[in-house]
Amino acid sequence: MNILNRFSKKTYNLNVKIVIMIIIFLTLLEMACIINCNEQRVIYTYTYFPYRKKKPQEHSFKKVSRHCDQSETCKGIVGAAKALCIRQCMSEYCFNELYGIDELEEGEIDVRLNSFKGCYFEERYNKTRLYDAKAVNGL
């Protein structure tokens, strides 16, 4: 019985040492990641256009997006290039404003999509107002 107690104590001590070593290793790994991760972080800066999701706007956006998707310009393209082609087809101004300097890369999450939607609807609204003003003035 005394031999079993010694054996179980040694096993327990060995397990405790292993757990402590794992904890120290993970702590050092986390500290290294914190130091290196801050250097690798990329902060996107782009023009912000406010956009509130509403059904009629979403429907209209998807309709125009589908139209551009099926156009000859964007037909054979895939991936991020297709998304860029569709956005450029929808609005040249908004595309240049949001993606002109820093294009969307393959696999990148598009954090600028809502700003693009806001820009798109703002541009449409301004064009409609300009068209209405011309119609009123007889231009």
Coordinates of C-alpha atoms in Angstrom, one line a residue:
M1 CA 0.0 0.0 0.0
N2 CA 2.9 2.3 0.9
I3 CA 4.4 1.7 -2.6
L4 CA 1.1 2.6 -4.3
N5 CA 1.0 5.9 -2.4
R6 CA 4.5 6.8 -3.4
F7 CA 3.7 5.9 -7.1
S8 CA 0.5 7.9 -7.2
K9 CA 2.3 10.9 -5.5
K10 CA 5.1 10.8 -8.1
T11 CA 2.5 10.6 -10.9
Y12 CA 0.5 13.4 -9.3
N13 CA 3.7 15.6 -9.0
L14 CA 4.6 14.8 -12.6
N15 CA 1.2 15.8 -13.8
V16 CA 1.3 19.0 -11.9
K17 CA 4.7 19.9 -13.4
I18 CA 3.4 19.1 -16.9
V19 CA 0.4 21.3 -16.4
I20 CA 2.5 24.2 -15.0
M21 CA 4.9 23.9 -18.0
I22 CA 1.9 24.0 -20.4
I23 CA 0.5 27.1 -18.7
I24 CA 3.9 28.8 -18.8
F25 CA 4.3 27.9 -22.5
L26 CA 0.8 29.2 -23.4
T27 CA 1.4 32.4 -21.5
L28 CA 4.7 33.0 -23.3
L29 CA 3.0 32.2 -26.6
E30 CA 0.2 34.6 -25.9
M31 CA 2.6 37.4 -24.9
A32 CA 4.6 36.9 -28.2
C33 CA 1.4 37.0 -30.2
I34 CA 0.3 40.2 -28.5
I35 CA 3.6 41.9 -29.3
N36 CA 3.7 40.7 -32.9
C37 CA 0.0 40.9 -33.6
N38 CA -0.1 44.6 -32.9
E39 CA 2.6 45.2 -35.5
Q40 CA 0.7 43.2 -38.2
R41 CA -2.8 44.8 -37.6
V42 CA -4.1 46.7 -40.6
I43 CA -6.4 49.5 -40.1
Y44 CA -8.6 50.4 -43.1
T45 CA -9.4 54.0 -43.7
Y46 CA -12.0 54.8 -46.2
T47 CA -14.8 57.3 -46.8
Y48 CA -17.8 56.4 -44.7
F49 CA -21.3 56.8 -46.2
P50 CA -24.1 56.2 -43.8
Y51 CA -26.5 53.3 -44.8
R52 CA -29.5 52.0 -42.9
K53 CA -30.8 48.7 -44.2
K54 CA -34.3 48.9 -45.5
K55 CA -36.2 46.3 -47.6
P56 CA -37.0 48.5 -50.6
Q57 CA -33.3 49.7 -50.8
E58 CA -32.0 46.1 -50.4
H59 CA -34.3 44.9 -53.1
S60 CA -33.3 47.7 -55.4
F61 CA -29.6 47.2 -54.7
K62 CA -29.8 43.4 -55.4
K63 CA -31.7 44.0 -58.6
V64 CA -29.1 46.4 -60.0
S65 CA -26.3 44.1 -58.7
R66 CA -27.9 41.1 -60.5
H67 CA -28.2 43.2 -63.7
C68 CA -24.5 44.0 -63.5
D69 CA -23.6 40.4 -62.6
Q70 CA -25.2 39.2 -65.8
S71 CA -23.7 42.0 -68.0
E72 CA -21.1 41.1 -70.6
T73 CA -18.5 43.0 -68.6
C74 CA -18.7 40.8 -65.5
K75 CA -19.9 37.5 -67.0
G76 CA -16.7 35.4 -67.0
I77 CA -15.1 36.8 -63.8
V78 CA -15.0 35.0 -60.5
G79 CA -14.1 35.8 -56.9
A80 CA -13.1 39.2 -55.5
A81 CA -12.6 40.5 -59.1
K82 CA -16.3 39.8 -59.8
A83 CA -17.4 41.7 -56.8
L84 CA -15.3 44.7 -57.9
C85 CA -16.6 44.4 -61.4
I86 CA -20.2 44.5 -60.2
R87 CA -19.6 47.5 -57.9
Q88 CA -17.8 49.4 -60.7
C89 CA -20.7 48.6 -63.0
M90 CA -23.2 49.9 -60.4
S91 CA -21.4 53.2 -59.6
E92 CA -18.1 54.3 -61.0
Y93 CA -18.0 57.2 -58.5
C94 CA -18.6 55.1 -55.4
F95 CA -16.2 52.4 -56.7
N96 CA -13.4 54.9 -57.1
E97 CA -14.2 56.5 -53.8
L98 CA -14.1 53.3 -51.8
Y99 CA -12.0 50.8 -53.8
G100 CA -9.9 53.0 -56.1
I101 CA -6.9 53.2 -53.8
D102 CA -7.1 49.9 -52.0
E103 CA -8.9 47.2 -54.1
L104 CA -10.6 44.2 -52.5
E105 CA -8.3 41.2 -52.3
E106 CA -9.2 37.6 -52.7
G107 CA -10.5 36.2 -49.4
E108 CA -10.7 39.7 -47.8
I109 CA -13.9 40.4 -45.8
D110 CA -15.5 43.5 -47.5
V111 CA -16.0 45.9 -44.6
R112 CA -16.7 48.7 -47.1
L113 CA -19.9 47.2 -48.5
N114 CA -22.3 49.1 -46.4
S115 CA -20.5 52.3 -47.2
F116 CA -20.7 51.4 -50.8
K117 CA -24.5 50.9 -50.5
G118 CA -24.7 54.3 -48.7
C119 CA -22.7 56.0 -51.4
Y120 CA -24.8 54.3 -54.1
F121 CA -28.1 55.4 -52.7
E122 CA -26.8 58.9 -52.0
E123 CA -25.6 59.2 -55.6
R124 CA -29.0 57.9 -56.9
Y125 CA -30.8 60.4 -54.7
N126 CA -28.7 63.3 -55.9
K127 CA -29.1 62.2 -59.6
T128 CA -32.9 62.0 -59.1
R129 CA -33.0 65.5 -57.5
L130 CA -30.8 66.9 -60.3
Y131 CA -33.1 65.3 -62.9
D132 CA -36.2 66.6 -61.1
A133 CA -34.7 70.1 -61.0
K134 CA -33.9 70.0 -64.7
A135 CA -37.5 68.9 -65.4
V136 CA -39.0 71.7 -63.3
N137 CA -36.7 74.3 -65.0
G138 CA -37.4 72.9 -68.5
L139 CA -33.8 72.0 -69.2

